[in-house]
Amino acid sequence: MNLVTVSGPPSVGKTSVILKTIVSLKNRGLKVGVVKFDCLFTDDDLLYEKAGVMVQKGLSGGLCPDHYFVSNIEEVTQWGLENNFDILISESAGLCNRCSPYIKDIKAVCVIDNLSGIGTPKKIGPMLKSADIVIITKGDIVSQAEREVFASRVHSVNPAATILHVNGLTGQGSFELSTLLFDKDENITTLKGKTLRFSMPAALCSYCLGETRIGESYQMGNVRKIDLGKKEI
Amino acid sequence: MATLTDVNLRHDKIDTILSKYPFAETFLTNNGVDVTNFRENSLDDYFKSLDPEHIEDHAIDPEHLLDQFSVFISQMLSFLGEDDKVVESITILPGHDKSGKTENFSEFIIQKNEIVSIVGPTGSGKSRLLGDIEWAAQNDTPTGRSILINGKTPDKKWRYSSSEKLVAQLSQNMNFVMDMSVFEFLELHAESRMVTDSETVIKRIIEEANNLAGEKFDPNTPITALSGGQSRALMIADTAILSKSPIILIDEIENAGIDRKKALKLLLSEDKIVLMATHDPVLALMGNRRIVIKNGGILKIIETTEEEKEILTEIEELDKKVMTMREKLRNGEKLTS
């Protein structure tokens, strides 16, 4: 089985891109499964079901979504193997723009959109910088020039990645993406022992444990203060 | 992984690297590496000077960054070193439609400076045809078509390079979304294309755009404040002059506020191959040939007949009449018969 991790900021069109790509994968006779990771709520599993794709969803609720992802990805992989998928796609939203739930030696796809502004590639951390494939969406509604500028910004933070434009509505580009996702020689049986491409942010403070009150006396653990400078007036 | 022989990215002075490869600065800036005080030092010194907490906070991975830096420089060098290998022609070799029927032509060659129209109902396979061209299909897409460039099997770079794409697109739904002036915007685009003499190029684009648009605009106008016609004019002029893609796909151009004939002329004068998906007779008949798409395949290729060209002249006059009336209404005049 192949495993592909797809992530990207909310509302960039990850699900649409994956759904269109699955059509091409299925046309090649491949059995595809999806696991959707989200925080509080998602309906996307219904979209996958409607498209005849076996899907699992995991909501992280009160936990950090990426910590939740990494704590469950092995179990999900085993689920995929039990169901004899040729390819299992995990979809998760990168919420703090820093995390990358990418695993070494496992294909990593980052989805971002042209509308997010040209400063965005610089703002997104390992999620973009360490991806193998970067998909840029919503190219049909911005000008050619903006597409080119945006792609060149992405290229400058991740020159090694393959950058593709995919239209989640029409599916333009999704066939091309599908050819990059499946490698018949790749066969994953477990993720045990594999490592993340980048560490996740540390968080262990009183608020992690349910504290709601504001003020220094309630803050314990890994707490850091904003630097407001000491400008003389 | 690419390796550079003439510099050691880890240990050489940053100043040495930057003076050899001035474009490398973009990479460092966009990756949040601030070397202002380290120009006399190496990147290794820079990374060692960083507080571990800073590294953690900014998600910096020095090894990964050095690898990426090396890839970036190698790619830029090969990009800059390339002679402008002009795309003289593209050839479409037949595949099959959705029912598996082989397309009824032996080969279809489109030369640069040529306009070819694409007609067919929505969902008939126009975007797949474009997709095949953009991806430089080699009998490895759902249609089984193959694409040749200058009569030969194309280089893989057309598929995977981010800076060199075969097809640029102009469509109805496109908008400018950036918050900046026309000048700043063009400057940014020129910079991303590594154009050396950007001032001249920008001036030319604005001139050409103003030449296409009914109402002229100033370089200091925010791009989002341009009218529909002005935006289209700027997009076309910019794509014609600054985009490196040799093929331009036009998905309908609304005729409001822009001289479409001039627009096409401009694209052709820049040695582009123009593909135009349209059912507007004024545009569709401007091509010498048109591809008819049905059921996912190319059904036939029609040469524009003499009779059609005469008809085109008639409808162009009509089009002009409507444009004049529009202008009059805009200026608060009354229409007379």
PDB file of C-alpha atoms in Angstrom, chain B residues 56-167:
ATOM      1  CA  GLU B  56      12.572  25.842  17.408  1.00  0.00           C
ATOM      2  CA  ASP B  57      10.199  28.819  17.216  1.00  0.00           C
ATOM      3  CA  HIS B  58      10.886  29.582  13.612  1.00  0.00           C
ATOM      4  CA  ALA B  59      10.924  25.950  12.624  1.00  0.00           C
ATOM      5  CA  ILE B  60      14.363  26.283  11.090  1.00  0.00           C
ATOM      6  CA  ASP B  61      16.079  23.150   9.860  1.00  0.00           C
ATOM      7  CA  PRO B  62      19.628  24.185   8.868  1.00  0.00           C
ATOM      8  CA  GLU B  63      20.449  20.940   7.029  1.00  0.00           C
ATOM      9  CA  HIS B  64      17.235  21.019   5.035  1.00  0.00           C
ATOM     10  CA  LEU B  65      17.727  24.696   4.302  1.00  0.00           C
ATOM     11  CA  LEU B  66      21.249  24.138   2.992  1.00  0.00           C
ATOM     12  CA  ASP B  67      20.007  21.329   0.746  1.00  0.00           C
ATOM     13  CA  GLN B  68      17.189  23.494  -0.560  1.00  0.00           C
ATOM     14  CA  PHE B  69      19.574  26.420  -1.055  1.00  0.00           C
ATOM     15  CA  SER B  70      21.802  24.294  -3.206  1.00  0.00           C
ATOM     16  CA  VAL B  71      18.841  23.054  -5.272  1.00  0.00           C
ATOM     17  CA  PHE B  72      17.607  26.624  -5.680  1.00  0.00           C
ATOM     18  CA  ILE B  73      20.937  27.926  -6.953  1.00  0.00           C
ATOM     19  CA  SER B  74      21.432  25.026  -9.361  1.00  0.00           C
ATOM     20  CA  GLN B  75      17.931  25.493 -10.754  1.00  0.00           C
ATOM     21  CA  MET B  76      18.392  29.215 -11.185  1.00  0.00           C
ATOM     22  CA  LEU B  77      21.710  28.676 -12.941  1.00  0.00           C
ATOM     23  CA  SER B  78      20.241  26.273 -15.434  1.00  0.00           C
ATOM     24  CA  PHE B  79      17.258  28.594 -15.896  1.00  0.00           C
ATOM     25  CA  LEU B  80      19.441  31.634 -16.549  1.00  0.00           C
ATOM     26  CA  GLY B  81      21.911  29.718 -18.686  1.00  0.00           C
ATOM     27  CA  GLU B  82      19.277  28.618 -21.108  1.00  0.00           C
ATOM     28  CA  ASP B  83      19.232  30.124 -24.540  1.00  0.00           C
ATOM     29  CA  ASP B  84      15.777  31.181 -25.421  1.00  0.00           C
ATOM     30  CA  LYS B  85      14.757  28.034 -27.146  1.00  0.00           C
ATOM     31  CA  VAL B  86      11.730  29.322 -28.936  1.00  0.00           C
ATOM     32  CA  VAL B  87       8.734  27.072 -29.279  1.00  0.00           C
ATOM     33  CA  GLU B  88       8.158  27.226 -33.029  1.00  0.00           C
ATOM     34  CA  SER B  89       5.325  24.746 -33.182  1.00  0.00           C
ATOM     35  CA  ILE B  90       3.329  22.228 -31.259  1.00  0.00           C
ATOM     36  CA  THR B  91       2.038  19.034 -32.797  1.00  0.00           C
ATOM     37  CA  ILE B  92      -0.960  17.125 -31.509  1.00  0.00           C
ATOM     38  CA  LEU B  93      -0.937  13.423 -32.326  1.00  0.00           C
ATOM     39  CA  PRO B  94      -4.332  11.731 -32.178  1.00  0.00           C
ATOM     40  CA  GLY B  95      -5.677   9.790 -29.227  1.00  0.00           C
ATOM     41  CA  HIS B  96      -9.236   8.670 -28.745  1.00  0.00           C
ATOM     42  CA  ASP B  97     -12.562  10.012 -27.484  1.00  0.00           C
ATOM     43  CA  LYS B  98     -14.474   8.795 -24.437  1.00  0.00           C
ATOM     44  CA  SER B  99     -15.849   5.769 -26.285  1.00  0.00           C
ATOM     45  CA  GLY B 100     -12.394   4.737 -27.435  1.00  0.00           C
ATOM     46  CA  LYS B 101     -12.833   5.841 -31.041  1.00  0.00           C
ATOM     47  CA  THR B 102      -9.568   7.051 -32.587  1.00  0.00           C
ATOM     48  CA  GLU B 103      -9.514  10.741 -33.421  1.00  0.00           C
ATOM     49  CA  ASN B 104      -9.892  11.412 -37.086  1.00  0.00           C
ATOM     50  CA  PHE B 105      -6.676  13.245 -38.017  1.00  0.00           C
ATOM     51  CA  SER B 106      -3.120  12.168 -38.532  1.00  0.00           C
ATOM     52  CA  GLU B 107      -1.336  15.091 -36.906  1.00  0.00           C
ATOM     53  CA  PHE B 108      -2.250  18.666 -36.130  1.00  0.00           C
ATOM     54  CA  ILE B 109       0.552  21.214 -36.200  1.00  0.00           C
ATOM     55  CA  ILE B 110       0.104  24.705 -34.783  1.00  0.00           C
ATOM     56  CA  GLN B 111       2.811  27.246 -35.596  1.00  0.00           C
ATOM     57  CA  LYS B 112       3.754  30.240 -33.460  1.00  0.00           C
ATOM     58  CA  ASN B 113       1.892  33.434 -34.381  1.00  0.00           C
ATOM     59  CA  GLU B 114      -1.180  31.353 -35.112  1.00  0.00           C
ATOM     60  CA  ILE B 115      -4.655  31.463 -33.630  1.00  0.00           C
ATOM     61  CA  VAL B 116      -6.635  28.252 -33.368  1.00  0.00           C
ATOM     62  CA  SER B 117     -10.155  28.248 -31.998  1.00  0.00           C
ATOM     63  CA  ILE B 118     -11.590  25.445 -29.947  1.00  0.00           C
ATOM     64  CA  VAL B 119     -15.345  24.867 -30.084  1.00  0.00           C
ATOM     65  CA  GLY B 120     -17.630  22.312 -28.497  1.00  0.00           C
ATOM     66  CA  PRO B 121     -20.242  22.075 -25.761  1.00  0.00           C
ATOM     67  CA  THR B 122     -19.347  22.422 -22.089  1.00  0.00           C
ATOM     68  CA  GLY B 123     -17.900  19.199 -20.755  1.00  0.00           C
ATOM     69  CA  SER B 124     -16.939  17.977 -24.215  1.00  0.00           C
ATOM     70  CA  GLY B 125     -13.267  17.764 -23.355  1.00  0.00           C
ATOM     71  CA  LYS B 126     -11.822  21.216 -24.006  1.00  0.00           C
ATOM     72  CA  SER B 127      -9.997  21.383 -20.709  1.00  0.00           C
ATOM     73  CA  ARG B 128      -8.649  17.859 -21.192  1.00  0.00           C
ATOM     74  CA  LEU B 129      -7.162  18.952 -24.526  1.00  0.00           C
ATOM     75  CA  LEU B 130      -5.553  21.919 -22.825  1.00  0.00           C
ATOM     76  CA  GLY B 131      -4.419  19.635 -20.027  1.00  0.00           C
ATOM     77  CA  ASP B 132      -2.785  17.329 -22.581  1.00  0.00           C
ATOM     78  CA  ILE B 133      -0.896  20.256 -24.082  1.00  0.00           C
ATOM     79  CA  GLU B 134       0.153  21.723 -20.758  1.00  0.00           C
ATOM     80  CA  TRP B 135       1.333  18.354 -19.455  1.00  0.00           C
ATOM     81  CA  ALA B 136       2.999  17.586 -22.802  1.00  0.00           C
ATOM     82  CA  ALA B 137       1.118  14.278 -22.912  1.00  0.00           C
ATOM     83  CA  GLN B 138       3.013  11.245 -24.202  1.00  0.00           C
ATOM     84  CA  ASN B 139       0.218   8.767 -24.684  1.00  0.00           C
ATOM     85  CA  ASP B 140      -0.047   8.737 -20.896  1.00  0.00           C
ATOM     86  CA  THR B 141      -3.223  10.709 -20.281  1.00  0.00           C
ATOM     87  CA  PRO B 142      -6.855   9.507 -20.481  1.00  0.00           C
ATOM     88  CA  THR B 143      -7.108  10.567 -24.152  1.00  0.00           C
ATOM     89  CA  GLY B 144      -3.961   8.788 -25.291  1.00  0.00           C
ATOM     90  CA  ARG B 145      -2.818  11.869 -27.191  1.00  0.00           C
ATOM     91  CA  SER B 146       0.807  12.847 -27.641  1.00  0.00           C
ATOM     92  CA  ILE B 147       2.231  16.318 -27.928  1.00  0.00           C
ATOM     93  CA  LEU B 148       5.408  17.246 -29.760  1.00  0.00           C
ATOM     94  CA  ILE B 149       7.252  20.541 -29.456  1.00  0.00           C
ATOM     95  CA  ASN B 150       9.180  21.718 -32.495  1.00  0.00           C
ATOM     96  CA  GLY B 151       8.401  18.291 -33.958  1.00  0.00           C
ATOM     97  CA  LYS B 152      10.158  16.430 -31.173  1.00  0.00           C
ATOM     98  CA  THR B 153       9.293  14.680 -27.944  1.00  0.00           C
ATOM     99  CA  PRO B 154       9.347  17.484 -25.383  1.00  0.00           C
ATOM    100  CA  ASP B 155      11.719  17.938 -22.503  1.00  0.00           C
ATOM    101  CA  LYS B 156      10.401  16.808 -19.102  1.00  0.00           C
ATOM    102  CA  LYS B 157      10.962  20.301 -17.727  1.00  0.00           C
ATOM    103  CA  TRP B 158       7.634  21.385 -19.191  1.00  0.00           C
ATOM    104  CA  ARG B 159       5.898  19.105 -16.746  1.00  0.00           C
ATOM    105  CA  TYR B 160       7.721  19.805 -13.549  1.00  0.00           C
ATOM    106  CA  SER B 161       9.330  23.208 -13.687  1.00  0.00           C
ATOM    107  CA  SER B 162       7.525  25.935 -11.781  1.00  0.00           C
ATOM    108  CA  SER B 163       8.980  28.748 -13.856  1.00  0.00           C
ATOM    109  CA  GLU B 164       8.439  27.253 -17.274  1.00  0.00           C
ATOM    110  CA  LYS B 165       4.926  26.283 -18.069  1.00  0.00           C
ATOM    111  CA  LEU B 166       3.798  25.633 -21.623  1.00  0.00           C
ATOM    112  CA  VAL B 167       0.420  27.259 -21.234  1.00  0.00           C
TER     113      VAL B 167
END
